[in-house]
mmCIF file of C-alpha atoms and ligand atoms in Angstrom:
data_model
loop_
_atom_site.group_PDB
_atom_site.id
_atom_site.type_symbol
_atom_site.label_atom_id
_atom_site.label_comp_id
_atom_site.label_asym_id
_atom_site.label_seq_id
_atom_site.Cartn_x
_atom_site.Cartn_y
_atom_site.Cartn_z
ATOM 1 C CA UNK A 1 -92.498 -34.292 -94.713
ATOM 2 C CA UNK A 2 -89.871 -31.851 -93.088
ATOM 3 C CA UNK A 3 -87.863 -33.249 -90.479
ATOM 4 C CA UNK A 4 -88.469 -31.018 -87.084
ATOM 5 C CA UNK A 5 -87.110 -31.207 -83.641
ATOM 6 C CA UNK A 6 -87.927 -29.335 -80.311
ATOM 7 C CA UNK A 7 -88.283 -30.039 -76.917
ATOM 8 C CA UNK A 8 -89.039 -28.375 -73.359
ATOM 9 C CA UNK A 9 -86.690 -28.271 -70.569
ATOM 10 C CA UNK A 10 -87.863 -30.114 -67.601
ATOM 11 C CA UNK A 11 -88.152 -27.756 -64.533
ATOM 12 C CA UNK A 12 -91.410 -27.918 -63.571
ATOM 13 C CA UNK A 13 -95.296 -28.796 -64.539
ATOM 14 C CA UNK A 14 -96.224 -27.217 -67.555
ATOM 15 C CA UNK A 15 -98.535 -24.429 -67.189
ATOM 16 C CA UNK A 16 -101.164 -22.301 -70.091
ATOM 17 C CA UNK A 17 -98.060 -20.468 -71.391
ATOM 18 C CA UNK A 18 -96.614 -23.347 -72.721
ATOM 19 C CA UNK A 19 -99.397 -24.828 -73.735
ATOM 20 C CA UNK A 20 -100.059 -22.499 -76.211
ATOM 21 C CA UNK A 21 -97.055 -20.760 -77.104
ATOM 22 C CA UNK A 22 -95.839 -24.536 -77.751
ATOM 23 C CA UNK A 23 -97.139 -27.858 -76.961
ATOM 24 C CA UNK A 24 -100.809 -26.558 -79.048
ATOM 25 C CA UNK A 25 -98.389 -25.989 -81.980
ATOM 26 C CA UNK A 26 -96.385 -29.491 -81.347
ATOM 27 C CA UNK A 27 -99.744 -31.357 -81.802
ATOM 28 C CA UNK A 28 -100.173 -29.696 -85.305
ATOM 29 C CA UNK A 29 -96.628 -30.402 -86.715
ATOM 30 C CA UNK A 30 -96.944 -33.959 -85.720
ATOM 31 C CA UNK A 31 -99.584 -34.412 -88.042
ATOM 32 C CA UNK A 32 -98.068 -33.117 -91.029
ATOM 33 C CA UNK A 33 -94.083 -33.633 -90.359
ATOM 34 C CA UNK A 34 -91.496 -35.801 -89.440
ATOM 35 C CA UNK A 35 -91.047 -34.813 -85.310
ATOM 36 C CA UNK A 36 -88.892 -35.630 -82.855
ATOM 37 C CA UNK A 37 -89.911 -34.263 -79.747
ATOM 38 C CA UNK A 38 -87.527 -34.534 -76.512
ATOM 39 C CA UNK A 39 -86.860 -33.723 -73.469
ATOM 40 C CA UNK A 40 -84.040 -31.527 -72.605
ATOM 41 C CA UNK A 41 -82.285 -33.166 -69.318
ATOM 42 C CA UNK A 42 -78.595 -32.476 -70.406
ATOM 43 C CA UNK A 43 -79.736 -29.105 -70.789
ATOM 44 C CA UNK A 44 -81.264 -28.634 -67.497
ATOM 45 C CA UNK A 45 -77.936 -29.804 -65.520
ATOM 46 C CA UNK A 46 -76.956 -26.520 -65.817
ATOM 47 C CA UNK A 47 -78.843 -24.800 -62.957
ATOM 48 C CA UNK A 48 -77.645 -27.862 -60.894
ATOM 49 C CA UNK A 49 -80.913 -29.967 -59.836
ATOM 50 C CA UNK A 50 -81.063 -32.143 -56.964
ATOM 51 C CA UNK A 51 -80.690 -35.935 -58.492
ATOM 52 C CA UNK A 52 -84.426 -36.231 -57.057
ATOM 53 C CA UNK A 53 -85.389 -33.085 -58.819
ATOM 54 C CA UNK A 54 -84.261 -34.004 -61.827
ATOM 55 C CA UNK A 55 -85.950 -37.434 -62.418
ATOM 56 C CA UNK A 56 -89.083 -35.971 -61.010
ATOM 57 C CA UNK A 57 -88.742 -33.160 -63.833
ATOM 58 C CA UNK A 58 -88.435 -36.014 -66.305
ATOM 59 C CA UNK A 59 -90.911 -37.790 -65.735
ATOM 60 C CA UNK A 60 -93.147 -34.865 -65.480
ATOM 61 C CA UNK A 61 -92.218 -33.266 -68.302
ATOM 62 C CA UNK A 62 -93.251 -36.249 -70.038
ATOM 63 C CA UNK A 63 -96.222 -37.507 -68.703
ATOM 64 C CA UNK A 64 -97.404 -33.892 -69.676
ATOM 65 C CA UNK A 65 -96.470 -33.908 -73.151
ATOM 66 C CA UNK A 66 -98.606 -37.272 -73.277
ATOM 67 C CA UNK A 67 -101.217 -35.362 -71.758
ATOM 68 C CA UNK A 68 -101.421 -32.455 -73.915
ATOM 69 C CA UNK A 69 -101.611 -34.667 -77.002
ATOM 70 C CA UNK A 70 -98.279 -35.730 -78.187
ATOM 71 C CA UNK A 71 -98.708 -39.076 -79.650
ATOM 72 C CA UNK A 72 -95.737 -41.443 -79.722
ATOM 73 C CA UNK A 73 -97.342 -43.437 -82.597
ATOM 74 C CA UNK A 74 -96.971 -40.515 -84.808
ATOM 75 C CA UNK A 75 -93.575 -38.500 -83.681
ATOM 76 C CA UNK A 76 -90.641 -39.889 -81.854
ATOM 77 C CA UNK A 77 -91.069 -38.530 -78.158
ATOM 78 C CA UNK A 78 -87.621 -39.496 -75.783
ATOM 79 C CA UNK A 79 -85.747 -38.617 -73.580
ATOM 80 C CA UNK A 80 -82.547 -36.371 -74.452
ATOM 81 C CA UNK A 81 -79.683 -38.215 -72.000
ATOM 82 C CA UNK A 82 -81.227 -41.791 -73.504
ATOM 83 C CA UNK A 83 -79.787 -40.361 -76.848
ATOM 84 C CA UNK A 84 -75.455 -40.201 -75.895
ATOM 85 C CA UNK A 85 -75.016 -39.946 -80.000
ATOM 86 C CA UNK A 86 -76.010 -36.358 -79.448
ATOM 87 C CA UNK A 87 -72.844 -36.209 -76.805
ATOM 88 C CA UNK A 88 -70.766 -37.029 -79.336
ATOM 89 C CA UNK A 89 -71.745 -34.712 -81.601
ATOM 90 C CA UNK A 90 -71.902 -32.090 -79.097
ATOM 91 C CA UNK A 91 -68.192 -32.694 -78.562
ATOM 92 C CA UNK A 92 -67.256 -32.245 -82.229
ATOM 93 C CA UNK A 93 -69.306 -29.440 -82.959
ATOM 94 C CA UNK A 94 -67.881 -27.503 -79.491
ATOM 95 C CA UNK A 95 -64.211 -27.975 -81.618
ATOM 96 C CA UNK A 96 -65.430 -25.580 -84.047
ATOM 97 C CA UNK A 97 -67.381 -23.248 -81.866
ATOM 98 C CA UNK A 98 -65.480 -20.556 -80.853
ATOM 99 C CA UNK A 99 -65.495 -18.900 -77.183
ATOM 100 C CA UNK A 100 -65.787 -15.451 -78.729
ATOM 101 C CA UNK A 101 -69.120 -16.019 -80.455
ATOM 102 C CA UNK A 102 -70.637 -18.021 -77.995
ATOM 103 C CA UNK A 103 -69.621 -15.802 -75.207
ATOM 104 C CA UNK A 104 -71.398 -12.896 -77.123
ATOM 105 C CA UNK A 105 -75.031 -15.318 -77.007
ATOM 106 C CA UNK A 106 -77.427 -12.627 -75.467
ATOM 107 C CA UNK A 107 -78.899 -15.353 -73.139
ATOM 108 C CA UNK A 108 -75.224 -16.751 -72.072
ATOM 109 C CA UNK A 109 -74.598 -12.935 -71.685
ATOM 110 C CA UNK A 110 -78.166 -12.387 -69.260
ATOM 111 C CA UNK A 111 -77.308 -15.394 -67.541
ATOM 112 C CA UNK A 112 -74.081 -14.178 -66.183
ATOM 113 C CA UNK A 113 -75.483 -11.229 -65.214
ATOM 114 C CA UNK A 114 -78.288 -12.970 -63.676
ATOM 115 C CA UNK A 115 -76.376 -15.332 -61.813
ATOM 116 C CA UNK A 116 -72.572 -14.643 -61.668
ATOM 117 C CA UNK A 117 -71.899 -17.478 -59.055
ATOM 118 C CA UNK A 118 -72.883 -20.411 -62.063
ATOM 119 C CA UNK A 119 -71.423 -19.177 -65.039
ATOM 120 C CA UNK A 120 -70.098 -23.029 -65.753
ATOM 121 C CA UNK A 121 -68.969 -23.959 -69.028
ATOM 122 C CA UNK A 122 -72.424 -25.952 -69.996
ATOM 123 C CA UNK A 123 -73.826 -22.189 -70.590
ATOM 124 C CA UNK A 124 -71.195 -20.953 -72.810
ATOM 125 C CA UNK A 125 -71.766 -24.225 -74.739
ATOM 126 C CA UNK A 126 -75.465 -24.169 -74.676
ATOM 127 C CA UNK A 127 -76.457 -23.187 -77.677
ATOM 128 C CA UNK A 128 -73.685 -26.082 -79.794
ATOM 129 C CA UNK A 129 -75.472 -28.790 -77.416
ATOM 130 C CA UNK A 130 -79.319 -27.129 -79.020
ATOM 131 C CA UNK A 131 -77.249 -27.270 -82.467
ATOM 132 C CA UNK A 132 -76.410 -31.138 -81.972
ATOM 133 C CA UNK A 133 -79.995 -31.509 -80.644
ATOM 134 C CA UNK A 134 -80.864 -30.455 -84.024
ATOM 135 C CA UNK A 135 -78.392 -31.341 -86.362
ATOM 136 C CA UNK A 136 -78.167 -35.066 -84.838
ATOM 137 C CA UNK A 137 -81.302 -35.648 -86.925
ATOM 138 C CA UNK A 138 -80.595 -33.596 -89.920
ATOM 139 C CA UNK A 139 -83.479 -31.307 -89.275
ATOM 140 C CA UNK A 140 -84.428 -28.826 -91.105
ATOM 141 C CA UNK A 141 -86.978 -27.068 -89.398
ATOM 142 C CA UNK A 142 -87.087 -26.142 -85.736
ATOM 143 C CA UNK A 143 -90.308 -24.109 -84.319
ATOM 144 C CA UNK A 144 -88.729 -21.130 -82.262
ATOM 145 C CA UNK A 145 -90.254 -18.265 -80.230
ATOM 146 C CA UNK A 146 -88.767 -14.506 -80.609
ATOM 147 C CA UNK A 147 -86.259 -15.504 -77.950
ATOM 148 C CA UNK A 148 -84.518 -18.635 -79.608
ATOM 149 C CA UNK A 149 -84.012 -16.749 -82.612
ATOM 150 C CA UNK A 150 -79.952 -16.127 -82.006
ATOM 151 C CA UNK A 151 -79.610 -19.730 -80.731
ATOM 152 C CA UNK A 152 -81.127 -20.788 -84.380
ATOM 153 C CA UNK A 153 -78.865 -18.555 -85.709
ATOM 154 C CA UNK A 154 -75.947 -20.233 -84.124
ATOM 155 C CA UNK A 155 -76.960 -23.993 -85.316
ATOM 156 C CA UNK A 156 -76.976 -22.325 -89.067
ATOM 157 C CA UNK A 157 -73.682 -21.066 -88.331
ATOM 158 C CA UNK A 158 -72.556 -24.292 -86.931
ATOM 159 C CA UNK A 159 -74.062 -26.748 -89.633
ATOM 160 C CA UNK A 160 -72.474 -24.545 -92.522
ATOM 161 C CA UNK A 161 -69.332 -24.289 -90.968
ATOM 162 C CA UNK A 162 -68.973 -28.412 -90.657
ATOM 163 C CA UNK A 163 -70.023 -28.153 -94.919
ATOM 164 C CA UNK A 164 -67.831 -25.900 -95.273
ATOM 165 C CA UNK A 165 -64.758 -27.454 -92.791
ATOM 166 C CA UNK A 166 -65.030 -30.805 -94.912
ATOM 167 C CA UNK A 167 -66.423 -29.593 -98.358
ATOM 168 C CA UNK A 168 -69.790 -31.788 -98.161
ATOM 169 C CA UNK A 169 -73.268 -31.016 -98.425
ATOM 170 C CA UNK A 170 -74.369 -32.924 -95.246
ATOM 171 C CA UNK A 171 -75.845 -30.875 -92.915
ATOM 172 C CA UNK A 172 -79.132 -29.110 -93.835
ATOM 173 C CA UNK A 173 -79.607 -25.912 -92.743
ATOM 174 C CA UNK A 174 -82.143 -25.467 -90.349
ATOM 175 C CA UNK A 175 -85.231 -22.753 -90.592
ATOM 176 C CA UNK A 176 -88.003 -21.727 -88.376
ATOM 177 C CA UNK A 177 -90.577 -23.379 -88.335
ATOM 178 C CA UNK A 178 -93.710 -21.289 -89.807
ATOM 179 C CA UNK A 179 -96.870 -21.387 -87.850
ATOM 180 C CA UNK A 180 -98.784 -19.340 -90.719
ATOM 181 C CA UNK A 181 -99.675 -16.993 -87.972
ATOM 182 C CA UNK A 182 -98.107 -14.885 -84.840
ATOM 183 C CA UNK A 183 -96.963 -16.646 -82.339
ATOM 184 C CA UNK A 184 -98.775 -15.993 -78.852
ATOM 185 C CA UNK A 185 -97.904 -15.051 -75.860
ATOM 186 C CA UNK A 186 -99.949 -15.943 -72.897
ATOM 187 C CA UNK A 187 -99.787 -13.185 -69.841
ATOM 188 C CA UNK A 188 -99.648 -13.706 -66.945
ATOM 189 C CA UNK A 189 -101.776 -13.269 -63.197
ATOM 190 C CA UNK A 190 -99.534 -10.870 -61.685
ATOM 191 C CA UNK A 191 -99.656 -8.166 -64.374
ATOM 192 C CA UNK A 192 -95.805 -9.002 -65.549
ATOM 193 C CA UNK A 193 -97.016 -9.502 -69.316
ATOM 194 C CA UNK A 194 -95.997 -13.363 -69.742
ATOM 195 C CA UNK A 195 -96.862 -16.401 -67.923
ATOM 196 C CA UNK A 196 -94.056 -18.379 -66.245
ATOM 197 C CA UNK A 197 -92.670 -20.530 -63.782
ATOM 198 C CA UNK A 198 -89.640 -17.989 -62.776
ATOM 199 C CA UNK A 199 -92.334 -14.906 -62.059
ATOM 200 C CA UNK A 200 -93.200 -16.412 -58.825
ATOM 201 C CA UNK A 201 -96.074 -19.087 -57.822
ATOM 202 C CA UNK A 202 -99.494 -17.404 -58.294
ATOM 203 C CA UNK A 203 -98.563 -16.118 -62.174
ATOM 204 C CA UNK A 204 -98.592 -19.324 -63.763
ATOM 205 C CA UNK A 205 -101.878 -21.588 -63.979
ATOM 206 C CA UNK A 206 -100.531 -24.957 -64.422
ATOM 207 C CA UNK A 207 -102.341 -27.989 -66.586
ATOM 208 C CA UNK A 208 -102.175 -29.954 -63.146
ATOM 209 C CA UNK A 209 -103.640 -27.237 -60.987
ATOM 210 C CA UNK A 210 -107.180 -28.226 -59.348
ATOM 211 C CA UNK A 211 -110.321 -26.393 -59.718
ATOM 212 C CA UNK A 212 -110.065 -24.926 -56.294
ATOM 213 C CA UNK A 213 -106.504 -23.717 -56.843
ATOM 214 C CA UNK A 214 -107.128 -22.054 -60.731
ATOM 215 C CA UNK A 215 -110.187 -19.876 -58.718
ATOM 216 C CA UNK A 216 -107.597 -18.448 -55.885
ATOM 217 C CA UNK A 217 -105.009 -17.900 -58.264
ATOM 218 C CA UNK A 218 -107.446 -15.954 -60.656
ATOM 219 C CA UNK A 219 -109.151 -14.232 -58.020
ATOM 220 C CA UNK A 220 -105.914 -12.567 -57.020
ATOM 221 C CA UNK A 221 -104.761 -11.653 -60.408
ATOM 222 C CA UNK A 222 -104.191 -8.217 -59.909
ATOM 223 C CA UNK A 223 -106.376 -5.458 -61.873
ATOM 224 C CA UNK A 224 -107.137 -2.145 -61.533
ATOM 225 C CA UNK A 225 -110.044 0.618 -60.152
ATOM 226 C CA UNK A 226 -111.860 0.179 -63.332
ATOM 227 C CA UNK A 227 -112.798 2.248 -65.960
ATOM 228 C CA UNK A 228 -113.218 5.667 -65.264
ATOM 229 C CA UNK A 229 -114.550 6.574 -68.980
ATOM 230 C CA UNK A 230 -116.803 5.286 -71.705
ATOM 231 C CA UNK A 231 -114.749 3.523 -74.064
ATOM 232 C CA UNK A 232 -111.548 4.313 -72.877
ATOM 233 C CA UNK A 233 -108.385 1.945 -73.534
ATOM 234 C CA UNK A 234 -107.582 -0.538 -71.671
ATOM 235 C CA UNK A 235 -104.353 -0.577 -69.204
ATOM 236 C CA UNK A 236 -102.080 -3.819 -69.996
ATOM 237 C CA UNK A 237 -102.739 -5.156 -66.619
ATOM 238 C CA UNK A 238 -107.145 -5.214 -67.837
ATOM 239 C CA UNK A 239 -105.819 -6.346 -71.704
ATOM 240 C CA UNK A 240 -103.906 -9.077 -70.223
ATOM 241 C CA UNK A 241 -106.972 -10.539 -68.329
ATOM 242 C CA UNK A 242 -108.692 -10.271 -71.526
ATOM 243 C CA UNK A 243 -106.268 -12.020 -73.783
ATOM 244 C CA UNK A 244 -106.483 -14.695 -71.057
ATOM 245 C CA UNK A 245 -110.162 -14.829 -71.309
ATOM 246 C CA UNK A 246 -109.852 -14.703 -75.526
ATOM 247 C CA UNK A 247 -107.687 -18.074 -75.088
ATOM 248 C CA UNK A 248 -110.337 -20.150 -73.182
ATOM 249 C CA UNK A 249 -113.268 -18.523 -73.341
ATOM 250 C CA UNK A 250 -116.346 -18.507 -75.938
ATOM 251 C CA UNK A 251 -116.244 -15.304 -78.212
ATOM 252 C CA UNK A 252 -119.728 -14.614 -77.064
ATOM 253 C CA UNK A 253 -118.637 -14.160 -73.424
ATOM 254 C CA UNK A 254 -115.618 -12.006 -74.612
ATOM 255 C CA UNK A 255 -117.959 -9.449 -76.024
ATOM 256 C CA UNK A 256 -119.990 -9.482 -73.251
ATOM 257 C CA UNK A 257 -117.510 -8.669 -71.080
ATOM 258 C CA UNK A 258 -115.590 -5.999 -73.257
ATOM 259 C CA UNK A 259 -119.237 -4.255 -74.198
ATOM 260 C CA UNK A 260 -119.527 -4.197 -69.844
ATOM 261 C CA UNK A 261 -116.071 -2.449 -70.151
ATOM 262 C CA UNK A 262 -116.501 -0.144 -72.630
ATOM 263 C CA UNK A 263 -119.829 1.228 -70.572
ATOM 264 C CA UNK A 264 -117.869 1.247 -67.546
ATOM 265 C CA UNK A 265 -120.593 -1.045 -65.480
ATOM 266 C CA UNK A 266 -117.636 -3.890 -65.573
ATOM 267 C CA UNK A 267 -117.015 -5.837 -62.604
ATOM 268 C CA UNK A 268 -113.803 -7.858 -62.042
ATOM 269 C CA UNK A 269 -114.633 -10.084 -59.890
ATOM 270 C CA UNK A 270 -117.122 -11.535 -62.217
ATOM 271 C CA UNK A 271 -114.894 -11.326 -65.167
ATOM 272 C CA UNK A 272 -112.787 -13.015 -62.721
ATOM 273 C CA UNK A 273 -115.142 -15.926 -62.084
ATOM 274 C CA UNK A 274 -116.358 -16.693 -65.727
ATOM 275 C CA UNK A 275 -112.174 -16.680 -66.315
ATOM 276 C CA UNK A 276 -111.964 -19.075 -63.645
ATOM 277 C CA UNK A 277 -114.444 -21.266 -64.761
ATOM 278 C CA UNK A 278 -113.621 -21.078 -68.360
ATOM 279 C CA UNK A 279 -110.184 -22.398 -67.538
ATOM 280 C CA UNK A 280 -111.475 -25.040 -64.904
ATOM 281 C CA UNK A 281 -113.518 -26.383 -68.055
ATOM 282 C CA UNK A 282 -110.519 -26.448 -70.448
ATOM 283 C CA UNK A 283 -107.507 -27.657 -68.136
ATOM 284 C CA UNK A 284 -110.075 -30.719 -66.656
ATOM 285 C CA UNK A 285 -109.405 -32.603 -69.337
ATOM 286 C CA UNK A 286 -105.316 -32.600 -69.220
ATOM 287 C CA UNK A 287 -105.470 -32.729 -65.867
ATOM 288 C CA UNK A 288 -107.208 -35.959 -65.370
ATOM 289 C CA UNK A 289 -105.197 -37.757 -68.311
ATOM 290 C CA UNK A 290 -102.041 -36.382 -66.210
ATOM 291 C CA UNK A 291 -103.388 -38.144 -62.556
ATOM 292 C CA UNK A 292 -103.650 -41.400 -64.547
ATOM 293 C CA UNK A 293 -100.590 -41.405 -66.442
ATOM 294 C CA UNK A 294 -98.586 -40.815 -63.378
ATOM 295 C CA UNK A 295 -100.048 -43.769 -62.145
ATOM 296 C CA UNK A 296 -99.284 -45.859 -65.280
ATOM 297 C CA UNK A 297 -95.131 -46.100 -65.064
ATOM 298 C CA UNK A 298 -94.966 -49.265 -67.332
ATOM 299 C CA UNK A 299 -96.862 -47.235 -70.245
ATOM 300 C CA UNK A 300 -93.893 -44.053 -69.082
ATOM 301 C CA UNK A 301 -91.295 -46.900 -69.331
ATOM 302 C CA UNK A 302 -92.632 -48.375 -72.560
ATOM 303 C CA UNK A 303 -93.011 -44.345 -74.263
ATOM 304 C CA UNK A 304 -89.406 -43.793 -73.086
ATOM 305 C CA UNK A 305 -87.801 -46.553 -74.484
ATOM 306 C CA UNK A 306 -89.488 -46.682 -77.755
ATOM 307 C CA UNK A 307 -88.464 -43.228 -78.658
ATOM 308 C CA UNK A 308 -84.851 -43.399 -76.955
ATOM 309 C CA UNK A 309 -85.358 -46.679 -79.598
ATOM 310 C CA UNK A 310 -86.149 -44.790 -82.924
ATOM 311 C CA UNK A 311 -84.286 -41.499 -81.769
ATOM 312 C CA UNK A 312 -80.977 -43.433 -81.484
ATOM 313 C CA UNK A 313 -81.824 -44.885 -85.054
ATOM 314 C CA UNK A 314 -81.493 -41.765 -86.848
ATOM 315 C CA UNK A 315 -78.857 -40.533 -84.141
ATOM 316 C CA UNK A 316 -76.321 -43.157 -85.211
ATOM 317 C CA UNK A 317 -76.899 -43.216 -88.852
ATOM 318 C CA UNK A 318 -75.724 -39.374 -88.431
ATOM 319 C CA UNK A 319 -72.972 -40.033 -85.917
ATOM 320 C CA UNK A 320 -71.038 -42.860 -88.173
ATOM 321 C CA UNK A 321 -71.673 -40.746 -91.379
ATOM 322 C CA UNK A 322 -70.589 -37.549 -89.182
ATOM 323 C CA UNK A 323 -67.152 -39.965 -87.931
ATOM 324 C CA UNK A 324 -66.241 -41.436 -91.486
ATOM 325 C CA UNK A 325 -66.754 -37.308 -92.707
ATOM 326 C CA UNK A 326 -63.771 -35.988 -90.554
ATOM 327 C CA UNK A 327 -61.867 -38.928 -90.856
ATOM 328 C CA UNK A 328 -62.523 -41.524 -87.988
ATOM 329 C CA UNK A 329 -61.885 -44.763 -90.186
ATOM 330 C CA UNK A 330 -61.118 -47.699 -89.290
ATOM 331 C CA UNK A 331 -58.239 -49.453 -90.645
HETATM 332 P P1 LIG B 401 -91.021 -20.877 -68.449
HETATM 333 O O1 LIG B 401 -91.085 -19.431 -68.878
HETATM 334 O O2 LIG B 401 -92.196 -21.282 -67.625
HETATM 335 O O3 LIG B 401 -89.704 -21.250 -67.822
HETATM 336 P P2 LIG B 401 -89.952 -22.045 -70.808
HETATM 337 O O4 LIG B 401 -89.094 -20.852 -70.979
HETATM 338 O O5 LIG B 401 -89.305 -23.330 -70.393
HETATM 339 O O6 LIG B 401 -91.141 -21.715 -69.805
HETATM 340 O O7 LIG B 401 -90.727 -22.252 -72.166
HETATM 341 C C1 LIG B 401 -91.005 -23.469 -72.785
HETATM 342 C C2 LIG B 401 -91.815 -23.215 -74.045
HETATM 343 O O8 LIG B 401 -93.076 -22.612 -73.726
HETATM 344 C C3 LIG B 401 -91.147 -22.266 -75.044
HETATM 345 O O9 LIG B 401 -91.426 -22.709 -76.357
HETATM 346 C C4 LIG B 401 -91.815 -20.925 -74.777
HETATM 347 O O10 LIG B 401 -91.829 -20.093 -75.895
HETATM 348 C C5 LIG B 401 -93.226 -21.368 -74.392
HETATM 349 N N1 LIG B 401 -93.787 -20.402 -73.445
HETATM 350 C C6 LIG B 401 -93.427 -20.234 -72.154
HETATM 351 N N2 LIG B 401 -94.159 -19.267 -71.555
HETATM 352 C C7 LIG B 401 -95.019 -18.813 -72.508
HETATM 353 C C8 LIG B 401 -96.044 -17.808 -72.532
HETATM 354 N N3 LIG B 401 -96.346 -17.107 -71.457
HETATM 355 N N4 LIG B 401 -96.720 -17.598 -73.689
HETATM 356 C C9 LIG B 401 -96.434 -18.321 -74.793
HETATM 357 N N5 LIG B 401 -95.495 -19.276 -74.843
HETATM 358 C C10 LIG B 401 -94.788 -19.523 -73.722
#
């Protein structure tokens, strides 16, 4: 049983991107692994929410994750600021992390392009605060998209470098985690490639979103005149509907649809209503167990504290073994 961590940052309601690309794959690894699952508040501080925001993010956040699946009987589910052992280690690690290589990060490096007026210290030290997110448990495998692969980088550089520092074998050093297949990336309404929060509000279909809202937002995803000969390719803006169609819909009505295409007697809008449908019939499910968990705060309460509970076990084992390592002893 490896020992794996990972977590989502609360900034919103989860939508079908991140339902596939991660939560589908959390469900797995708790089967088979040792998981601790969080979520990422400290992290989120950095763009600055609203104190309202924030707990609202939370709470969503989680009531999601219990939605899609994630069962607190089988992995350790909390919340990240119930956890201040992973402060502390946050603070030691940042004493060996050096400005130069975190300042050359590619997403510290996008973010100060992208917003030049926040470039606050919490970014620079982003990726030691993933590392102690990691290393607080001893993990040694973290599941990681194309993009994290520089910030997993960074906690191997950080774990062997505390080895290393104090000549001990403590830290393991964390690996992806292997799906045994490609990761997936969901695309998005608007023809931008990727579903997401940040590309505006009709891209993203969320796990909350009612039937009435999933059939506007698909009927507006943008397409184009259609084909023009038999067989022909398909332009990423069509392939992108169909990949969307591929992750809800039955293989039979997949063919259907691409056989319609390849003869060129295709028409969107009822591609565009099966779609809508299709995803009506899978989301119904989440969305329901998300209306009554929100209503059930003493089962949020209960989840949270359990898991703040066991996470802070295995957080304080590593922070007193961590202490006694560099030489806080008591006399
Ligand atoms: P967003 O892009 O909405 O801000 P995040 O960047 O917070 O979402 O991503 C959280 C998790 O969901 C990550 O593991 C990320 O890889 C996954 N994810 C987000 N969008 C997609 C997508 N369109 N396809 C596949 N996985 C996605």
């Amino acid at each position: 049983m490896d020992i794996v961590v990972s977590g989502i940052r609360p900034t919103g309601n989860l939508h079908l991107g991140n339902y596939f690309g991660a939560l589908k794959n959390f469900i797995k690894m708790q089967e088979e692994n040792h998981c601790y699952f969080f979520i990422p508040d400290y992290h989120s501080l950095t763009t600055h929410p609203t104190p309202e925001d924030l707990h609202g993010n939370v709470k969503t956040v989680l009531i999601e994750y219990l939605a899609c699946g994630l069962d607190p009987e089988k992995s350790t589910l909390y919340i990240q600021s119930d956890v201040p052992e992973i402060i502390e280690l946050y603070l030691l690690l940042n004493m060996n992390a050096y400005v130069g290589e975190l300042e050359r990060c590619t997403s510290f490096k996008e973010k100060v392009r992208k917003q030049p007026d926040n470039v606050n210290a919490g970014l620079l030290t982003y990726p030691t605060l993933m590392a102690a997110d990691v290393m607080i448990h001893k993990a040694v495998k973290v599941p990681v998209g194309k993009d994290q692969e520089q910030n997993l980088e960074m906690m191997r550089t950080f774990a062997r470098r505390f080895n290393r520092m104090y000549k001990v074998d403590y830290f393991p050093i964390p690996a992806a985690y292997n799906f045994g297949q490609k990761l997936i990336k969901v695309p998005g309404l608007d023809g931008s490639g990727k579903m997401g929060k940040s590309e505006g509000m009709g891209n993203a279909i969320f796990l909350v979103d009612d039937p009435k809202v999933i059939r506007k937002k698909v009927m507006k995803a943008v397409t184009d005149n259609g084909p023009t000969a038999m067989n022909q390719d398909k332009p990423e803006v069509i392939e992108n509907l169909f990949t969307l169609l591929k992750t809800v819909s039955a293989p039979d009505t997949v063919d259907h649809f691409e056989n319609l295409y390849h003869k060129c007697e295709i028409r969107y809008g009822d591609l565009k209503k099966q779609l809508a449908e299709d995803i009506i019939k899978f989301a119904e499910p989440f969305r329901e167990r998300i209306l009554e968990l929100s209503a059930d705060n003493d089962y949020l309460r209960k989840v949270a504290t359990n898991g703040a509970e066991k996470a802070r076990e295995s957080a304080a084992k590593t922070i007193k073994e961590v202490r006694e390592i560099i030489g806080f002893r008591k006399f």
